[in-house]
Amino acid sequence: MSNLYIEKAEENILHTYNRYQIVFDHGEGVHLYDVDGKEYLDFAAGIAVQSLGYGHKEYTQALKDQIDKLTHISNLFYTVPMMEAAEKVIKASGMEKVFFTNSGTEAIEGALKAARKYAYERDGEANHEIIAMEHSFHGRSLGALSVTGNEKYQIPFRPLIPGIRFAKYNDLESVKSQITDKTCAIILETVQGEGGVYPVTEAFLKGVKALCEEHDLLLILDEIQCGMGRTGYMFAWQEYGVEPDIMTCAKAIGCGVPVGAFVLGKKAAESSLKAGDHGTTYGGNPFVCAAVSKVFDLYEKEKILDNVRAVGAYLTERLDGLVEKYDFLKERRGKGMIQGIEVEGRPVGEIINRCLENGLVLITAGSNVLRFVPPLIITKEDVDCMVEKLERSF
Ligand SMILES: *Cc1c(COP(=O)(O)O)cnc(C)c1O
């Protein structure tokens, strides 16, 4: 059956993805099933989205209940789910204000606008610059692409937005050298995801924060992939106690419904986007906010962070074991349940295809990294099962 579906899909869908040749049908817990009934252990979570796994009864019930009440009403009005979701984001982050978007990319767009507006209010003029990192990934719209440090993605779409300077990730001197009297913000991922799974160093993050305070710049932390518990902290920056001025969220914040957010700290909340400066039709509608609200409840109820810390440590140990055992595995990077293994001398795409044959869903990061971003509910047994399937695929 699946070949027929794939052919049909390719007939009509713009080919911007080289997809794996699988047609998924449904999921249950940490397992996925394709249309032929084959079972897969999932260590990709729909790219770090499905933190609670698939078919979570309490989660899906909350969505069904909301669908029966109201899915959309526009941002010209208030809804109870919007109020509840916002309260939970603010409580979990300790920040001041949230704006809900439909995606990570849009959260980045909002963050960039908030930063420019902050500087505009401060200086009484526009034309400010933003410092972004090499090998970063922030999204595909023109603004988000402008701060994405990947020439391959950028070149055909130039000119991008002006005033973006790139610095080396985890290299404070490089960031310093890019600061001018026009700089308004520094944007980085607390753990670089797509770029190959590189966690920020504590010294770098604290150094960047100090530079931001010294020069009155806004620190924008992109927590779209590494946030929502993946490192064992609700937001990865909380491990270091370095609060951003603006944080972006998406992916797991809705566990499968399209929702993102940018969250402002005191400085940015008090003096950046005002009524009329920004908007979205769908963003933060009652349907997605019911999901966000339930996600925060379930994280607490199911002690997701505890599981990430315990099982994440075990995952780290098992991955380190693999790197020791196989010569073509160069290095493990990451923390908790956002991990990568750099591969040398073997195409990672081929390894992934073997994994899929063996019933394991894994994805890549960058051009030569195996990425492990499983649902945050995995057990040690799931880790063992994954390692067994992975070794078979080698
Ligand atoms: C996925 C991702 C984005 C873009 O999010 P979309 O929802 O795909 O628009 C931005 N930043 C990071 C770090 C991401 O991982």
Short mmCIF file of C-alpha atoms and ligand atoms in Angstrom, two decimals:
data_model
loop_
_atom_site.label_atom_id
_atom_site.label_comp_id
_atom_site.label_asym_id
_atom_site.label_seq_id
_atom_site.Cartn_x
_atom_site.Cartn_y
_atom_site.Cartn_z
CA MET A 1 0.00 0.00 0.00
CA SER A 2 2.61 2.51 1.05
CA ASN A 3 4.25 2.81 -2.38
CA LEU A 4 0.93 3.84 -3.83
CA TYR A 5 0.44 6.52 -1.17
CA ILE A 6 3.97 7.80 -1.64
CA GLU A 7 3.53 8.04 -5.39
CA LYS A 8 0.25 9.89 -4.98
CA ALA A 9 1.73 12.27 -2.43
CA GLU A 10 4.73 13.08 -4.61
CA GLU A 11 2.40 13.79 -7.49
CA ASN A 12 0.85 16.72 -5.63
CA ILE A 13 3.09 17.88 -2.81
CA LEU A 14 5.90 20.30 -3.55
CA HIS A 15 9.09 18.33 -3.20
CA THR A 16 10.97 20.34 -0.57
CA TYR A 17 11.77 17.27 1.51
CA ASN A 18 13.54 14.05 0.62
CA ARG A 19 11.27 11.96 2.80
CA TYR A 20 11.97 8.52 4.17
CA GLN A 21 9.86 5.97 2.32
CA ILE A 22 7.41 5.28 5.13
CA VAL A 23 3.75 6.19 5.48
CA PHE A 24 2.88 6.45 9.16
CA ASP A 25 -0.59 5.71 10.37
CA HIS A 26 -0.77 5.97 14.15
CA GLY A 27 1.22 5.94 17.35
CA GLU A 28 0.96 4.61 20.86
CA GLY A 29 3.33 5.68 23.63
CA VAL A 30 6.85 5.57 22.20
CA HIS A 31 5.86 3.44 19.22
CA LEU A 32 4.72 4.33 15.73
CA TYR A 33 2.93 2.12 13.22
CA ASP A 34 3.00 2.48 9.44
CA VAL A 35 0.10 1.74 7.11
CA ASP A 36 1.32 -1.85 6.73
CA GLY A 37 1.17 -2.36 10.49
CA LYS A 38 4.93 -2.41 11.04
CA GLU A 39 6.01 -1.17 14.49
CA TYR A 40 8.78 1.36 15.07
CA LEU A 41 10.44 2.53 18.26
CA ASP A 42 10.49 6.31 17.97
CA PHE A 43 13.61 8.24 18.98
CA ALA A 44 12.77 11.31 16.92
CA ALA A 45 9.43 12.44 18.38
CA GLY A 46 8.46 14.25 15.18
CA ILE A 47 11.63 16.37 15.60
CA ALA A 48 11.51 16.91 19.37
CA VAL A 49 7.78 17.61 19.41
CA GLN A 50 5.98 14.58 20.84
CA SER A 51 7.39 14.77 24.38
CA LEU A 52 4.43 12.93 25.88
CA GLY A 53 4.54 10.21 23.25
CA TYR A 54 1.64 9.28 21.01
CA GLY A 55 -2.01 8.66 21.78
CA HIS A 56 -1.80 10.11 25.30
CA LYS A 57 -5.38 9.69 26.52
CA GLU A 58 -5.62 12.68 28.85
CA TYR A 59 -3.97 14.93 26.28
CA THR A 60 -6.14 13.85 23.36
CA GLN A 61 -9.27 14.08 25.54
CA ALA A 62 -8.45 17.68 26.42
CA LEU A 63 -8.14 18.48 22.72
CA LYS A 64 -11.39 16.71 21.86
CA ASP A 65 -13.22 18.58 24.60
CA GLN A 66 -11.90 21.90 23.32
CA ILE A 67 -12.81 21.07 19.71
CA ASP A 68 -16.38 20.54 20.84
CA LYS A 69 -16.43 23.94 22.54
CA LEU A 70 -14.45 26.35 20.36
CA THR A 71 -11.35 26.07 18.20
CA HIS A 72 -10.88 29.63 17.01
CA ILE A 73 -12.18 33.09 17.78
CA SER A 74 -9.27 35.44 16.79
CA ASN A 75 -7.14 37.59 19.02
CA LEU A 76 -9.77 40.30 19.13
CA PHE A 77 -11.27 38.44 22.10
CA TYR A 78 -10.21 36.56 25.22
CA THR A 79 -10.59 32.84 25.90
CA VAL A 80 -10.08 30.77 29.03
CA PRO A 81 -7.49 28.39 27.45
CA MET A 82 -5.42 31.42 26.35
CA MET A 83 -5.46 32.75 29.89
CA GLU A 84 -4.53 29.35 31.36
CA ALA A 85 -1.77 28.58 28.86
CA ALA A 86 -0.20 32.01 29.33
CA GLU A 87 -0.24 31.68 33.11
CA LYS A 88 1.58 28.33 32.91
CA VAL A 89 4.25 29.59 30.49
CA ILE A 90 4.93 32.60 32.71
CA LYS A 91 5.02 30.52 35.89
CA ALA A 92 7.39 27.92 34.37
CA SER A 93 9.76 30.53 32.93
CA GLY A 94 9.59 33.19 35.63
CA MET A 95 9.41 35.73 32.80
CA GLU A 96 6.85 38.49 32.25
CA LYS A 97 4.75 38.25 29.09
CA VAL A 98 4.03 35.73 26.35
CA PHE A 99 2.85 36.01 22.76
CA PHE A 100 1.60 32.79 21.13
CA THR A 101 2.50 32.01 17.52
CA ASN A 102 1.77 29.15 15.11
CA SER A 103 5.33 27.89 14.76
CA GLY A 104 8.89 28.24 15.91
CA THR A 105 9.79 30.37 12.94
CA GLU A 106 7.09 32.86 13.85
CA ALA A 107 8.29 32.92 17.44
CA ILE A 108 11.70 33.95 16.08
CA GLU A 109 10.13 36.63 13.89
CA GLY A 110 8.36 38.05 16.93
CA ALA A 111 11.53 37.95 19.00
CA LEU A 112 13.48 39.82 16.31
CA LYS A 113 10.77 42.46 16.04
CA ALA A 114 10.59 42.86 19.81
CA ALA A 115 14.37 43.35 19.94
CA ARG A 116 14.35 45.96 17.20
CA LYS A 117 11.42 47.75 18.79
CA TYR A 118 13.18 47.78 22.15
CA ALA A 119 16.20 49.48 20.60
CA TYR A 120 14.00 51.84 18.64
CA GLU A 121 12.29 52.95 21.85
CA ARG A 122 15.66 53.33 23.52
CA ASP A 123 17.45 55.28 20.78
CA GLY A 124 14.55 56.98 19.02
CA GLU A 125 15.76 55.60 15.71
CA ALA A 126 15.79 52.32 13.80
CA ASN A 127 18.49 50.43 11.81
CA HIS A 128 19.73 48.15 14.56
CA GLU A 129 21.88 45.06 14.22
CA ILE A 130 21.50 41.59 15.64
CA ILE A 131 24.29 39.12 16.34
CA ALA A 132 23.53 35.48 15.52
CA MET A 133 25.67 32.34 15.65
CA GLU A 134 27.33 30.26 12.97
CA HIS A 135 25.72 26.82 12.47
CA SER A 136 22.54 28.04 14.10
CA PHE A 137 19.03 27.19 12.98
CA HIS A 138 16.10 29.49 13.65
CA GLY A 139 13.66 28.77 10.82
CA ARG A 140 12.90 29.27 7.15
CA SER A 141 10.98 32.53 6.81
CA LEU A 142 13.08 35.45 5.60
CA GLY A 143 13.65 36.96 9.04
CA ALA A 144 14.40 33.66 10.78
CA LEU A 145 16.54 32.59 7.82
CA SER A 146 18.52 35.81 8.14
CA VAL A 147 19.74 34.76 11.60
CA THR A 148 20.28 31.14 10.57
CA GLY A 149 24.01 30.59 10.18
CA ASN A 150 23.86 28.25 7.21
CA GLU A 151 24.83 29.58 3.78
CA LYS A 152 23.26 26.65 1.98
CA TYR A 153 19.84 27.70 3.25
CA GLN A 154 20.45 31.41 2.70
CA ILE A 155 22.14 31.97 -0.66
CA PRO A 156 19.21 31.55 -3.10
CA PHE A 157 17.01 33.86 -1.05
CA ARG A 158 19.24 36.91 -0.69
CA PRO A 159 18.91 39.74 0.01
CA LEU A 160 17.84 38.75 3.51
CA ILE A 161 17.12 41.26 6.25
CA PRO A 162 20.08 43.58 6.74
CA GLY A 163 21.97 44.19 9.96
CA ILE A 164 22.75 40.60 10.91
CA ARG A 165 26.28 39.72 11.99
CA PHE A 166 27.50 36.21 12.71
CA ALA A 167 29.76 35.13 15.54
CA LYS A 168 31.23 31.79 16.54
CA TYR A 169 29.13 29.77 18.97
CA ASN A 170 30.82 29.25 22.34
CA ASP A 171 33.47 31.85 21.46
CA LEU A 172 32.99 34.98 23.51
CA GLU A 173 35.75 36.98 21.79
CA SER A 174 34.04 36.37 18.47
CA VAL A 175 30.76 37.76 19.83
CA LYS A 176 32.55 40.76 21.35
CA SER A 177 34.16 41.57 18.02
CA GLN A 178 30.73 41.83 16.35
CA ILE A 179 29.23 44.32 18.80
CA THR A 180 28.81 47.83 17.40
CA ASP A 181 26.91 50.87 18.62
CA LYS A 182 24.03 49.63 16.46
CA THR A 183 23.69 46.17 18.05
CA CYS A 184 20.36 45.53 19.74
CA ALA A 185 20.35 41.80 20.46
CA ILE A 186 22.27 38.54 20.50
CA ILE A 187 20.39 35.42 19.49
CA LEU A 188 21.46 31.84 20.13
CA GLU A 189 20.13 28.36 20.81
CA THR A 190 20.85 27.18 24.34
CA VAL A 191 21.63 23.84 22.70
CA GLN A 192 22.20 24.05 18.96
CA GLY A 193 19.96 21.39 17.43
CA GLU A 194 19.92 21.24 13.64
CA GLY A 195 23.51 22.46 13.49
CA GLY A 196 24.74 19.20 15.00
CA VAL A 197 23.74 19.14 18.70
CA TYR A 198 26.14 21.52 20.43
CA PRO A 199 25.26 22.61 23.98
CA VAL A 200 26.22 26.09 25.04
CA THR A 201 29.06 26.29 27.55
CA GLU A 202 28.26 27.89 30.86
CA ALA A 203 31.13 30.36 30.53
CA PHE A 204 29.94 31.46 27.09
CA LEU A 205 26.31 31.89 28.12
CA LYS A 206 27.26 33.86 31.22
CA GLY A 207 29.73 35.90 29.17
CA VAL A 208 27.11 36.75 26.56
CA LYS A 209 24.66 37.72 29.30
CA ALA A 210 27.28 40.03 30.81
CA LEU A 211 27.92 41.62 27.40
CA CYS A 212 24.19 42.17 26.99
CA GLU A 213 23.99 43.91 30.35
CA GLU A 214 27.08 46.00 29.67
CA HIS A 215 25.85 47.22 26.25
CA ASP A 216 22.09 47.20 26.94
CA LEU A 217 21.43 44.45 24.39
CA LEU A 218 18.68 41.86 24.57
CA LEU A 219 19.65 38.23 24.97
CA ILE A 220 17.37 36.06 22.84
CA LEU A 221 17.54 32.35 23.67
CA ASP A 222 15.99 29.99 21.15
CA GLU A 223 14.55 27.14 23.24
CA ILE A 224 12.37 25.80 20.45
CA GLN A 225 14.15 22.44 20.34
CA CYS A 226 16.07 22.23 23.61
CA GLY A 227 13.35 23.68 25.84
CA MET A 228 10.27 22.06 27.36
CA GLY A 229 12.22 19.65 29.53
CA ARG A 230 14.52 18.10 26.98
CA THR A 231 17.71 18.85 28.94
CA GLY A 232 16.18 17.93 32.30
CA TYR A 233 15.19 21.56 32.98
CA MET A 234 11.93 23.02 31.76
CA PHE A 235 14.03 25.53 29.83
CA ALA A 236 17.65 24.74 29.13
CA TRP A 237 18.86 28.16 30.38
CA GLN A 238 17.49 27.39 33.84
CA GLU A 239 20.39 24.99 34.40
CA TYR A 240 22.75 27.99 34.28
CA GLY A 241 20.52 30.56 35.93
CA VAL A 242 20.98 32.85 32.93
CA GLU A 243 17.58 34.33 32.15
CA PRO A 244 17.11 35.58 28.61
CA ASP A 245 15.40 38.87 27.80
CA ILE A 246 13.42 37.01 25.15
CA MET A 247 12.88 33.28 24.84
CA THR A 248 11.38 31.45 21.89
CA CYS A 249 9.46 28.18 22.28
CA ALA A 250 7.62 25.83 19.94
CA LYS A 251 7.93 22.12 19.12
CA ALA A 252 7.11 20.33 22.40
CA ILE A 253 5.15 23.23 23.90
CA GLY A 254 2.05 21.88 22.13
CA CYS A 255 3.13 18.23 21.79
CA GLY A 256 1.74 17.96 18.29
CA VAL A 257 -0.48 20.96 17.62
CA PRO A 258 1.09 23.87 15.74
CA VAL A 259 1.93 26.41 18.41
CA GLY A 260 4.94 28.45 19.42
CA ALA A 261 5.57 31.39 21.69
CA PHE A 262 7.96 34.19 22.38
CA VAL A 263 8.29 35.13 25.99
CA LEU A 264 9.57 38.48 27.21
CA GLY A 265 11.46 39.28 30.39
CA LYS A 266 10.87 42.50 32.30
CA LYS A 267 13.04 44.76 30.16
CA ALA A 268 11.57 43.67 26.84
CA ALA A 269 8.03 43.42 28.19
CA GLU A 270 8.08 46.99 29.45
CA SER A 271 9.51 48.57 26.37
CA SER A 272 9.06 46.83 23.04
CA LEU A 273 5.94 45.63 21.24
CA LYS A 274 2.82 47.67 21.92
CA ALA A 275 -0.77 47.44 20.68
CA GLY A 276 -0.70 47.40 16.89
CA ASP A 277 2.97 46.37 16.60
CA HIS A 278 2.42 42.66 16.06
CA GLY A 279 -0.37 40.21 15.39
CA THR A 280 -1.55 36.82 14.17
CA THR A 281 -4.94 35.43 13.24
CA TYR A 282 -4.54 31.89 14.52
CA GLY A 283 -1.80 32.39 17.09
CA GLY A 284 -2.83 31.25 20.57
CA ASN A 285 -6.31 30.15 19.61
CA PRO A 286 -8.29 28.16 22.20
CA PHE A 287 -7.54 24.84 20.51
CA VAL A 288 -3.75 25.11 20.65
CA CYS A 289 -3.83 26.81 24.05
CA ALA A 290 -5.86 23.93 25.49
CA ALA A 291 -2.99 21.72 24.32
CA VAL A 292 -0.29 23.95 25.81
CA SER A 293 -2.16 24.14 29.08
CA LYS A 294 -2.59 20.35 29.27
CA VAL A 295 1.06 19.79 28.34
CA PHE A 296 2.25 21.81 31.34
CA ASP A 297 -0.17 19.94 33.63
CA LEU A 298 0.99 16.57 32.36
CA TYR A 299 4.68 17.46 32.69
CA GLU A 300 4.03 18.06 36.37
CA LYS A 301 1.71 15.12 36.93
CA GLU A 302 3.99 12.64 35.16
CA LYS A 303 7.22 14.10 36.56
CA ILE A 304 8.65 14.45 33.07
CA LEU A 305 11.75 16.36 34.21
CA ASP A 306 12.66 13.59 36.68
CA ASN A 307 12.35 11.04 33.91
CA VAL A 308 14.55 13.08 31.57
CA ARG A 309 17.23 13.35 34.24
CA ALA A 310 17.17 9.65 35.16
CA VAL A 311 16.72 8.08 31.74
CA GLY A 312 18.72 10.86 30.04
CA ALA A 313 21.72 9.92 32.18
CA TYR A 314 21.29 6.31 31.13
CA LEU A 315 20.97 7.31 27.47
CA THR A 316 24.19 9.32 27.79
CA GLU A 317 25.96 6.32 29.30
CA ARG A 318 24.78 3.93 26.57
CA LEU A 319 25.68 6.36 23.77
CA ASP A 320 29.13 6.90 25.28
CA GLY A 321 29.49 3.12 25.26
CA LEU A 322 28.74 3.04 21.54
CA VAL A 323 31.26 5.79 20.78
CA GLU A 324 33.87 3.77 22.66
CA LYS A 325 33.00 0.60 20.81
CA TYR A 326 32.81 1.79 17.19
CA ASP A 327 35.65 3.60 15.43
CA PHE A 328 33.37 5.43 13.00
CA LEU A 329 31.51 7.07 15.90
CA LYS A 330 33.59 10.14 16.74
CA GLU A 331 31.90 11.94 19.58
CA ARG A 332 28.71 12.14 21.62
CA ARG A 333 27.32 15.61 22.34
CA GLY A 334 24.26 16.93 24.10
CA LYS A 335 22.49 16.44 27.37
CA GLY A 336 19.43 14.70 28.74
CA MET A 337 17.25 13.77 25.81
CA ILE A 338 18.81 15.97 23.17
CA GLN A 339 21.86 14.02 22.08
CA GLY A 340 23.94 13.61 18.96
CA ILE A 341 26.67 11.27 17.83
CA GLU A 342 29.05 12.48 15.16
CA VAL A 343 29.73 9.87 12.50
CA GLU A 344 32.86 9.73 10.35
CA GLY A 345 33.40 7.81 7.14
CA ARG A 346 29.87 6.46 6.81
CA PRO A 347 26.86 8.32 5.38
CA VAL A 348 24.42 8.93 8.24
CA GLY A 349 21.48 8.73 5.83
CA GLU A 350 22.33 5.11 5.16
CA ILE A 351 22.48 4.32 8.87
CA ILE A 352 19.08 5.94 9.34
CA ASN A 353 17.60 3.86 6.53
CA ARG A 354 18.96 0.69 8.14
CA CYS A 355 17.47 1.79 11.46
CA LEU A 356 14.08 2.29 9.83
CA GLU A 357 14.31 -1.21 8.33
CA ASN A 358 15.00 -2.47 11.83
CA GLY A 359 12.05 -0.59 13.27
CA LEU A 360 13.82 2.39 14.81
CA VAL A 361 13.06 6.00 13.94
CA LEU A 362 16.14 8.21 14.20
CA ILE A 363 16.96 11.47 12.45
CA THR A 364 20.10 13.37 11.54
CA ALA A 365 21.43 16.76 12.56
CA GLY A 366 23.78 18.63 10.26
CA SER A 367 25.41 16.42 7.64
CA ASN A 368 27.08 13.80 9.82
CA VAL A 369 25.31 13.54 13.15
CA LEU A 370 22.82 10.98 14.42
CA ARG A 371 20.28 12.83 16.52
CA PHE A 372 18.43 11.38 19.49
CA VAL A 373 15.39 13.43 20.54
CA PRO A 374 12.95 10.80 21.80
CA PRO A 375 9.64 11.33 23.56
CA LEU A 376 10.53 12.36 27.12
CA ILE A 377 8.59 9.40 28.53
CA ILE A 378 11.04 6.73 27.36
CA THR A 379 12.27 4.14 29.87
CA LYS A 380 15.68 2.52 30.30
CA GLU A 381 14.26 -0.52 28.51
CA ASP A 382 13.43 1.68 25.51
CA VAL A 383 17.02 2.94 25.53
CA ASP A 384 18.31 -0.65 25.56
CA CYS A 385 15.95 -1.57 22.74
CA MET A 386 17.09 1.46 20.73
CA VAL A 387 20.77 0.60 21.22
CA GLU A 388 20.13 -2.99 20.17
CA LYS A 389 18.38 -1.86 16.96
CA LEU A 390 21.04 0.75 16.27
CA GLU A 391 23.90 -1.73 16.65
CA ARG A 392 22.09 -4.13 14.35
CA SER A 393 21.84 -1.29 11.83
CA PHE A 394 25.59 -0.57 12.01
C1 LIG B 1 12.57 23.76 14.66
C2 LIG B 1 13.30 24.95 15.07
C3 LIG B 1 12.91 26.23 14.66
C4 LIG B 1 11.79 26.46 13.68
O1 LIG B 1 10.57 26.01 14.17
P1 LIG B 1 9.36 25.72 13.15
O2 LIG B 1 8.23 25.33 14.06
O3 LIG B 1 9.82 24.62 12.25
O4 LIG B 1 9.06 26.95 12.42
C5 LIG B 1 13.60 27.31 15.16
N1 LIG B 1 14.61 27.16 16.03
C6 LIG B 1 15.02 25.94 16.45
C7 LIG B 1 16.12 25.84 17.43
C8 LIG B 1 14.39 24.80 15.98
O5 LIG B 1 14.82 23.61 16.36
#
